[in-house]
Amino acid sequence: MNHTTRTRSRRGRTAAREGAREQRRTALRLLLTRAERGTLTPGEATQLRDLAEAEIAECERFRQSAGGQQTAALKLRHRINAAEQAMQEIEAERDAYAAEVEALHAGQGDR
C-alpha cells in the first residue's frame, strides 16, 4: 500500500494527525525544558510560540467539533423521545380500538 492511499483513508488521516500531534508535543516538551533551564535561543522561543499556537488551534477545532456533536446528539435524543411518545399514543389508540371491536363482537353475540 502506498503512502498516498493511507492518508486518503480516514484511518490514515487520523494516524497522520496523531503523528504530527505527537511530534509537536515532543518538541514542545523539549523547548519547555530548555526554557526552564534558561537556555532557549530566540529562534527556539519563536518555535515554542508557533507550536503552542498550533496546539491551541487544534484544541479549539476539536472543542467546536465536540460541541457540534453534542448538539446533534441532543437533537437526536429529542427526536427519539418524540418518536417514543408517538408510539405510546398509537399503542394506546390501538388498544382502545381493540377494546371497542371486542365490545362490538360481544354485543353481536348477544343477539
PDB file of C-alpha atoms in Angstrom:
ATOM      1  CA  MET A   1       0.000   0.000   0.000  1.00  0.00           C
ATOM      2  CA  ASN A   2       1.465   3.379  -0.898  1.00  0.00           C
ATOM      3  CA  HIS A   3       1.572   6.422   1.360  1.00  0.00           C
ATOM      4  CA  THR A   4      -0.999   8.464  -0.569  1.00  0.00           C
ATOM      5  CA  THR A   5      -3.584   5.706  -0.231  1.00  0.00           C
ATOM      6  CA  ARG A   6      -3.126   5.532   3.529  1.00  0.00           C
ATOM      7  CA  THR A   7      -3.531   9.294   4.032  1.00  0.00           C
ATOM      8  CA  ARG A   8      -6.691   9.340   1.909  1.00  0.00           C
ATOM      9  CA  SER A   9      -8.462   6.901   4.210  1.00  0.00           C
ATOM     10  CA  ARG A  10      -9.959   8.086   7.472  1.00  0.00           C
ATOM     11  CA  ARG A  11      -7.640   5.825   9.445  1.00  0.00           C
ATOM     12  CA  GLY A  12      -4.633   7.124   7.516  1.00  0.00           C
ATOM     13  CA  ARG A  13      -5.579  10.766   8.095  1.00  0.00           C
ATOM     14  CA  THR A  14      -6.149  10.069  11.788  1.00  0.00           C
ATOM     15  CA  ALA A  15      -2.760   8.368  12.082  1.00  0.00           C
ATOM     16  CA  ALA A  16      -1.085  11.281  10.270  1.00  0.00           C
ATOM     17  CA  ARG A  17      -2.735  13.826  12.602  1.00  0.00           C
ATOM     18  CA  GLU A  18      -1.763  11.805  15.669  1.00  0.00           C
ATOM     19  CA  GLY A  19       1.809  11.515  14.423  1.00  0.00           C
ATOM     20  CA  ALA A  20       2.058  15.257  13.784  1.00  0.00           C
ATOM     21  CA  ARG A  21       0.492  15.985  17.173  1.00  0.00           C
ATOM     22  CA  GLU A  22       2.964  13.694  18.947  1.00  0.00           C
ATOM     23  CA  GLN A  23       5.926  15.305  17.147  1.00  0.00           C
ATOM     24  CA  ARG A  24       4.643  18.748  18.083  1.00  0.00           C
ATOM     25  CA  ARG A  25       4.197  17.770  21.721  1.00  0.00           C
ATOM     26  CA  THR A  26       7.636  16.184  21.889  1.00  0.00           C
ATOM     27  CA  ALA A  27       9.156  19.398  20.502  1.00  0.00           C
ATOM     28  CA  LEU A  28       7.088  21.439  22.982  1.00  0.00           C
ATOM     29  CA  ARG A  29       8.359  19.390  25.911  1.00  0.00           C
ATOM     30  CA  LEU A  30      11.962  19.792  24.757  1.00  0.00           C
ATOM     31  CA  LEU A  31      11.596  23.537  24.269  1.00  0.00           C
ATOM     32  CA  LEU A  32       9.852  23.950  27.624  1.00  0.00           C
ATOM     33  CA  THR A  33      12.708  22.074  29.307  1.00  0.00           C
ATOM     34  CA  ARG A  34      15.221  24.358  27.602  1.00  0.00           C
ATOM     35  CA  ALA A  35      13.177  27.421  28.637  1.00  0.00           C
ATOM     36  CA  GLU A  36      13.127  26.139  32.213  1.00  0.00           C
ATOM     37  CA  ARG A  37      16.922  25.923  32.176  1.00  0.00           C
ATOM     38  CA  GLY A  38      17.216  29.370  30.640  1.00  0.00           C
ATOM     39  CA  THR A  39      18.969  28.066  27.507  1.00  0.00           C
ATOM     40  CA  LEU A  40      16.274  28.924  24.976  1.00  0.00           C
ATOM     41  CA  THR A  41      17.511  30.790  21.904  1.00  0.00           C
ATOM     42  CA  PRO A  42      15.369  33.488  20.237  1.00  0.00           C
ATOM     43  CA  GLY A  43      14.672  31.079  17.340  1.00  0.00           C
ATOM     44  CA  GLU A  44      13.577  28.395  19.766  1.00  0.00           C
ATOM     45  CA  ALA A  45      11.343  30.888  21.563  1.00  0.00           C
ATOM     46  CA  THR A  46       9.619  31.611  18.251  1.00  0.00           C
ATOM     47  CA  GLN A  47       9.315  27.882  17.578  1.00  0.00           C
ATOM     48  CA  LEU A  48       7.855  27.375  21.059  1.00  0.00           C
ATOM     49  CA  ARG A  49       5.225  30.036  20.410  1.00  0.00           C
ATOM     50  CA  ASP A  50       4.355  28.542  17.000  1.00  0.00           C
ATOM     51  CA  LEU A  51       3.986  25.052  18.467  1.00  0.00           C
ATOM     52  CA  ALA A  52       1.870  26.326  21.357  1.00  0.00           C
ATOM     53  CA  GLU A  53      -0.364  28.269  18.934  1.00  0.00           C
ATOM     54  CA  ALA A  54      -0.786  25.143  16.777  1.00  0.00           C
ATOM     55  CA  GLU A  55      -1.813  23.113  19.859  1.00  0.00           C
ATOM     56  CA  ILE A  56      -4.282  25.801  20.910  1.00  0.00           C
ATOM     57  CA  ALA A  57      -5.780  25.987  17.414  1.00  0.00           C
ATOM     58  CA  GLU A  58      -6.171  22.215  17.233  1.00  0.00           C
ATOM     59  CA  CYS A  59      -7.797  22.097  20.661  1.00  0.00           C
ATOM     60  CA  GLU A  60     -10.245  24.794  19.595  1.00  0.00           C
ATOM     61  CA  ARG A  61     -11.158  22.856  16.434  1.00  0.00           C
ATOM     62  CA  PHE A  62     -11.777  19.715  18.457  1.00  0.00           C
ATOM     63  CA  ARG A  63     -13.784  21.639  21.050  1.00  0.00           C
ATOM     64  CA  GLN A  64     -16.003  23.121  18.326  1.00  0.00           C
ATOM     65  CA  SER A  65     -16.414  19.712  16.731  1.00  0.00           C
ATOM     66  CA  ALA A  66     -17.356  18.175  20.064  1.00  0.00           C
ATOM     67  CA  GLY A  67     -19.869  20.959  20.662  1.00  0.00           C
ATOM     68  CA  GLY A  68     -21.460  20.278  17.281  1.00  0.00           C
ATOM     69  CA  GLN A  69     -21.600  16.573  18.025  1.00  0.00           C
ATOM     70  CA  GLN A  70     -23.232  17.218  21.396  1.00  0.00           C
ATOM     71  CA  THR A  71     -25.828  19.447  19.734  1.00  0.00           C
ATOM     72  CA  ALA A  72     -26.539  16.781  17.113  1.00  0.00           C
ATOM     73  CA  ALA A  73     -26.815  14.110  19.814  1.00  0.00           C
ATOM     74  CA  LEU A  74     -29.245  16.280  21.784  1.00  0.00           C
ATOM     75  CA  LYS A  75     -31.409  16.799  18.682  1.00  0.00           C
ATOM     76  CA  LEU A  76     -31.448  13.048  18.095  1.00  0.00           C
ATOM     77  CA  ARG A  77     -32.393  12.460  21.721  1.00  0.00           C
ATOM     78  CA  HIS A  78     -35.341  14.844  21.318  1.00  0.00           C
ATOM     79  CA  ARG A  79     -36.416  13.045  18.121  1.00  0.00           C
ATOM     80  CA  ILE A  80     -36.203   9.678  19.871  1.00  0.00           C
ATOM     81  CA  ASN A  81     -38.249  10.975  22.795  1.00  0.00           C
ATOM     82  CA  ALA A  82     -40.881  12.363  20.405  1.00  0.00           C
ATOM     83  CA  ALA A  83     -40.974   9.059  18.494  1.00  0.00           C
ATOM     84  CA  GLU A  84     -41.381   7.094  21.715  1.00  0.00           C
ATOM     85  CA  GLN A  85     -44.196   9.410  22.806  1.00  0.00           C
ATOM     86  CA  ALA A  86     -45.920   8.970  19.432  1.00  0.00           C
ATOM     87  CA  MET A  87     -45.554   5.190  19.722  1.00  0.00           C
ATOM     88  CA  GLN A  88     -47.140   5.229  23.165  1.00  0.00           C
ATOM     89  CA  GLU A  89     -50.029   7.313  21.869  1.00  0.00           C
ATOM     90  CA  ILE A  90     -50.517   4.990  18.869  1.00  0.00           C
ATOM     91  CA  GLU A  91     -50.389   1.903  21.099  1.00  0.00           C
ATOM     92  CA  ALA A  92     -52.966   3.412  23.466  1.00  0.00           C
ATOM     93  CA  GLU A  93     -55.186   4.261  20.481  1.00  0.00           C
ATOM     94  CA  ARG A  94     -54.737   0.728  19.102  1.00  0.00           C
ATOM     95  CA  ASP A  95     -55.703  -0.764  22.469  1.00  0.00           C
ATOM     96  CA  ALA A  96     -58.793   1.466  22.629  1.00  0.00           C
ATOM     97  CA  TYR A  97     -59.860   0.373  19.147  1.00  0.00           C
ATOM     98  CA  ALA A  98     -59.211  -3.275  20.007  1.00  0.00           C
ATOM     99  CA  ALA A  99     -61.397  -2.950  23.099  1.00  0.00           C
ATOM    100  CA  GLU A 100     -64.090  -1.240  21.025  1.00  0.00           C
ATOM    101  CA  VAL A 101     -64.007  -4.039  18.412  1.00  0.00           C
ATOM    102  CA  GLU A 102     -64.154  -6.645  21.152  1.00  0.00           C
ATOM    103  CA  ALA A 103     -67.150  -4.896  22.692  1.00  0.00           C
ATOM    104  CA  LEU A 104     -68.894  -4.828  19.316  1.00  0.00           C
ATOM    105  CA  HIS A 105     -68.245  -8.522  18.779  1.00  0.00           C
ATOM    106  CA  ALA A 106     -69.527  -9.296  22.245  1.00  0.00           C
ATOM    107  CA  GLY A 107     -72.649  -7.202  21.591  1.00  0.00           C
ATOM    108  CA  GLN A 108     -73.362  -9.045  18.321  1.00  0.00           C
ATOM    109  CA  GLY A 109     -73.018 -12.384  20.078  1.00  0.00           C
ATOM    110  CA  ASP A 110     -75.845 -11.483  22.462  1.00  0.00           C
ATOM    111  CA  ARG A 111     -78.395 -11.201  19.642  1.00  0.00           C
TER     112      ARG A 111
END
